[in-house]
Amino acid sequence: MTINASCSCGKTFRVKDELAGKKVKCSACGQPFTVPAPSNASPSSVAGPVTSCACGAQFRVTAKIAGKKVRCPKCKTICQMPAMSAAAGAGAAQAVVAEVAAPVDEDFWAGVSPPQPATEEGDNLFPQEPTSPKDDMSSSQASGYVIRQIHKGKTNEEIEEDLIGKGMKPYDAARLLETLAEGMRGEKKECSLVFFLLFSWDGEIPRSQYWLGCGIIYALQIAWMAGVLALGFGMIGAGPGATYGFDIMFWCINIPICILFWFMSVSVVLKRLNDLDMDWTWILMPIIPIVGGFIGLYLFIKLGFIRGVT
């Protein structure tokens, strides 16, 4: 005797009745599905009706929740449970397989509280936030989770592993993390623009911020040179000993100051190069003999007047 069985992909088969209640692999899509029981099956032929949630979780329906709306313990969404069929009685029914259902896991309820009936009104309609990395999460929950982990100082790799562990696909986790992390970096730039311009080598800046950074650096250099000249003129006539001491103090302070100005200049230029998708090695080009001057002029025009990505 044979019975009709169908896969979630739409393919229909005729299989032997001895396979009723068992999992077989679809020859069309390769996904396992459960063979339904024949219409005249006895209550002892199968364990009970099998239903599934849109998230892919499958579980058997008991008489307690049959025909009711319950919350899926995996994705926390509301699912409509099928009613117990009359032919199967109180303990058996034909298996119901969702379109994206995964193979039935008999141990699905291990360590998870069974589903409870839910009403159509009230807070039960809203999914609860998962409490452990093993639970699935919606996109809104994932966004909030990522933001909290970034504030806690976790790296992108650690957060991405947590999202994948919660059931999110690796591609979706990477895209979500990239979007949120970039947005939070943008907020951080606005909060500390001067520090970002002068002391960070990461990120990109538009032409306006490039000129702002150059203006700040030139203003600091002018102020520093003015202070040096004022001190130098004040030391004139103070004698050879005082002048010698001034020279030592000048070079001990001037060398670190020059290094600081160089660092800030590289920071501004690097971020502008990133915005134009140019390699960092362009910074070294102006020091090339003869052609370095032309390269420096090209960079001046390119960095200051060509529109980049931001």
Short mmCIF file of N, CA and C in Angstrom, two decimals, residues 190-259:
data_model
loop_
_atom_site.label_atom_id
_atom_site.label_comp_id
_atom_site.label_asym_id
_atom_site.label_seq_id
_atom_site.Cartn_x
_atom_site.Cartn_y
_atom_site.Cartn_z
N GLU A 190 31.57 63.46 15.14
CA GLU A 190 30.93 64.73 15.38
C GLU A 190 31.17 65.21 16.80
N CYS A 191 31.24 64.28 17.74
CA CYS A 191 31.43 64.67 19.14
C CYS A 191 32.85 65.15 19.41
N SER A 192 33.82 64.65 18.72
CA SER A 192 35.22 65.05 18.94
C SER A 192 35.89 65.28 17.59
N LEU A 193 35.40 66.28 16.86
CA LEU A 193 35.86 66.51 15.49
C LEU A 193 37.34 66.89 15.46
N VAL A 194 37.76 67.77 16.37
CA VAL A 194 39.15 68.23 16.36
C VAL A 194 40.10 67.06 16.64
N PHE A 195 39.77 66.26 17.64
CA PHE A 195 40.62 65.10 17.95
C PHE A 195 40.64 64.13 16.78
N PHE A 196 39.47 63.89 16.16
CA PHE A 196 39.40 62.98 15.02
C PHE A 196 40.23 63.50 13.85
N LEU A 197 40.16 64.79 13.58
CA LEU A 197 40.90 65.36 12.45
C LEU A 197 42.40 65.26 12.64
N LEU A 198 42.87 65.56 13.84
CA LEU A 198 44.30 65.74 14.05
C LEU A 198 45.03 64.51 14.59
N PHE A 199 44.30 63.57 15.19
CA PHE A 199 45.01 62.49 15.87
C PHE A 199 44.54 61.09 15.49
N SER A 200 43.60 60.97 14.57
CA SER A 200 43.13 59.65 14.14
C SER A 200 43.55 59.40 12.70
N TRP A 201 44.09 58.21 12.44
CA TRP A 201 44.48 57.85 11.09
C TRP A 201 43.43 56.98 10.40
N ASP A 202 42.31 56.74 11.04
CA ASP A 202 41.24 55.92 10.46
C ASP A 202 40.09 56.81 10.00
N GLY A 203 39.36 56.33 9.00
CA GLY A 203 38.18 57.03 8.54
C GLY A 203 38.43 57.87 7.31
N GLU A 204 37.41 58.63 6.92
CA GLU A 204 37.49 59.50 5.75
C GLU A 204 36.96 60.88 6.11
N ILE A 205 37.44 61.90 5.41
CA ILE A 205 36.96 63.27 5.62
C ILE A 205 36.71 63.91 4.27
N PRO A 206 35.71 64.80 4.16
CA PRO A 206 35.47 65.53 2.91
C PRO A 206 36.42 66.70 2.76
N ARG A 207 36.24 67.44 1.67
CA ARG A 207 37.13 68.58 1.42
C ARG A 207 37.03 69.63 2.51
N SER A 208 35.82 69.90 3.00
CA SER A 208 35.65 70.94 4.02
C SER A 208 36.44 70.63 5.28
N GLN A 209 36.37 69.38 5.73
CA GLN A 209 37.11 69.01 6.94
C GLN A 209 38.61 68.96 6.67
N TYR A 210 39.00 68.65 5.45
CA TYR A 210 40.42 68.67 5.10
C TYR A 210 40.99 70.08 5.25
N TRP A 211 40.27 71.06 4.70
CA TRP A 211 40.74 72.45 4.82
C TRP A 211 40.68 72.92 6.27
N LEU A 212 39.69 72.46 7.02
CA LEU A 212 39.62 72.82 8.44
C LEU A 212 40.82 72.28 9.19
N GLY A 213 41.18 71.03 8.93
CA GLY A 213 42.35 70.46 9.60
C GLY A 213 43.63 71.18 9.23
N CYS A 214 43.79 71.50 7.94
CA CYS A 214 44.98 72.24 7.51
C CYS A 214 45.03 73.61 8.17
N GLY A 215 43.88 74.28 8.27
CA GLY A 215 43.85 75.59 8.90
C GLY A 215 44.25 75.54 10.36
N ILE A 216 43.78 74.51 11.06
CA ILE A 216 44.14 74.39 12.48
C ILE A 216 45.64 74.15 12.64
N ILE A 217 46.19 73.28 11.80
CA ILE A 217 47.63 72.98 11.90
C ILE A 217 48.46 74.22 11.59
N TYR A 218 48.12 74.95 10.53
CA TYR A 218 48.88 76.16 10.18
C TYR A 218 48.75 77.22 11.26
N ALA A 219 47.58 77.35 11.87
CA ALA A 219 47.40 78.33 12.94
C ALA A 219 48.27 77.97 14.14
N LEU A 220 48.33 76.68 14.48
CA LEU A 220 49.18 76.26 15.60
C LEU A 220 50.65 76.50 15.30
N GLN A 221 51.06 76.26 14.06
CA GLN A 221 52.45 76.49 13.69
C GLN A 221 52.81 77.97 13.76
N ILE A 222 51.91 78.81 13.29
CA ILE A 222 52.17 80.25 13.35
C ILE A 222 52.27 80.73 14.80
N ALA A 223 51.37 80.22 15.64
CA ALA A 223 51.41 80.61 17.06
C ALA A 223 52.69 80.13 17.72
N TRP A 224 53.14 78.92 17.36
CA TRP A 224 54.36 78.40 17.94
C TRP A 224 55.57 79.22 17.50
N MET A 225 55.66 79.53 16.21
CA MET A 225 56.79 80.32 15.71
C MET A 225 56.78 81.73 16.28
N ALA A 226 55.60 82.30 16.46
CA ALA A 226 55.53 83.64 17.06
C ALA A 226 56.05 83.61 18.49
N GLY A 227 55.70 82.59 19.24
CA GLY A 227 56.20 82.48 20.60
C GLY A 227 57.71 82.29 20.64
N VAL A 228 58.24 81.49 19.69
CA VAL A 228 59.69 81.28 19.64
C VAL A 228 60.41 82.58 19.31
N LEU A 229 59.90 83.33 18.34
CA LEU A 229 60.54 84.59 17.96
C LEU A 229 60.48 85.60 19.10
N ALA A 230 59.35 85.66 19.77
CA ALA A 230 59.24 86.60 20.89
C ALA A 230 60.24 86.25 21.99
N LEU A 231 60.38 84.98 22.27
CA LEU A 231 61.34 84.56 23.30
C LEU A 231 62.76 84.82 22.84
N GLY A 232 63.02 84.58 21.55
CA GLY A 232 64.36 84.81 21.03
C GLY A 232 64.77 86.27 21.09
N PHE A 233 63.85 87.16 20.69
CA PHE A 233 64.15 88.60 20.76
C PHE A 233 64.33 89.05 22.20
N GLY A 234 63.61 88.40 23.12
CA GLY A 234 63.75 88.77 24.52
C GLY A 234 65.10 88.37 25.09
N MET A 235 65.73 87.35 24.46
CA MET A 235 67.02 86.88 24.96
C MET A 235 68.20 87.67 24.39
N ILE A 236 67.93 88.52 23.38
CA ILE A 236 69.03 89.32 22.79
C ILE A 236 69.61 90.26 23.85
N GLY A 237 70.87 90.26 23.95
CA GLY A 237 71.55 91.11 24.91
C GLY A 237 71.67 90.50 26.28
N ALA A 238 71.20 89.27 26.46
CA ALA A 238 71.27 88.64 27.77
C ALA A 238 72.62 87.98 28.03
N GLY A 239 73.49 87.95 27.04
CA GLY A 239 74.80 87.36 27.24
C GLY A 239 74.92 86.00 26.59
N PRO A 240 76.19 85.57 26.34
CA PRO A 240 76.40 84.28 25.67
C PRO A 240 75.86 83.10 26.46
N GLY A 241 75.98 83.14 27.76
CA GLY A 241 75.50 82.01 28.57
C GLY A 241 73.99 81.83 28.45
N ALA A 242 73.27 82.91 28.51
CA ALA A 242 71.81 82.83 28.40
C ALA A 242 71.40 82.37 27.01
N THR A 243 72.12 82.87 25.98
CA THR A 243 71.79 82.47 24.61
C THR A 243 72.03 80.98 24.41
N TYR A 244 73.11 80.46 24.98
CA TYR A 244 73.41 79.03 24.86
C TYR A 244 72.32 78.19 25.53
N GLY A 245 71.88 78.64 26.70
CA GLY A 245 70.80 77.93 27.38
C GLY A 245 69.51 77.98 26.60
N PHE A 246 69.27 79.10 25.97
CA PHE A 246 68.05 79.23 25.15
C PHE A 246 68.10 78.28 23.96
N ASP A 247 69.26 78.13 23.33
CA ASP A 247 69.39 77.21 22.20
C ASP A 247 69.07 75.77 22.62
N ILE A 248 69.58 75.37 23.75
CA ILE A 248 69.31 74.00 24.21
C ILE A 248 67.82 73.81 24.48
N MET A 249 67.23 74.77 25.18
CA MET A 249 65.80 74.66 25.48
C MET A 249 64.95 74.68 24.20
N PHE A 250 65.35 75.49 23.24
CA PHE A 250 64.60 75.60 21.99
C PHE A 250 64.57 74.27 21.26
N TRP A 251 65.71 73.63 21.13
CA TRP A 251 65.74 72.37 20.38
C TRP A 251 65.09 71.22 21.15
N CYS A 252 65.18 71.23 22.45
CA CYS A 252 64.52 70.17 23.23
C CYS A 252 63.00 70.24 23.13
N ILE A 253 62.49 71.46 22.98
CA ILE A 253 61.05 71.62 22.85
C ILE A 253 60.62 71.59 21.39
N ASN A 254 61.43 72.13 20.51
CA ASN A 254 61.03 72.27 19.11
C ASN A 254 60.93 70.92 18.40
N ILE A 255 61.84 70.00 18.72
CA ILE A 255 61.81 68.70 18.04
C ILE A 255 60.50 67.94 18.32
N PRO A 256 60.07 67.81 19.59
CA PRO A 256 58.76 67.15 19.82
C PRO A 256 57.60 67.90 19.17
N ILE A 257 57.67 69.23 19.18
CA ILE A 257 56.59 70.00 18.56
C ILE A 257 56.53 69.73 17.06
N CYS A 258 57.69 69.67 16.42
CA CYS A 258 57.73 69.38 14.98
C CYS A 258 57.18 67.98 14.69
N ILE A 259 57.52 67.03 15.53
CA ILE A 259 56.98 65.66 15.35
C ILE A 259 55.46 65.66 15.50
#
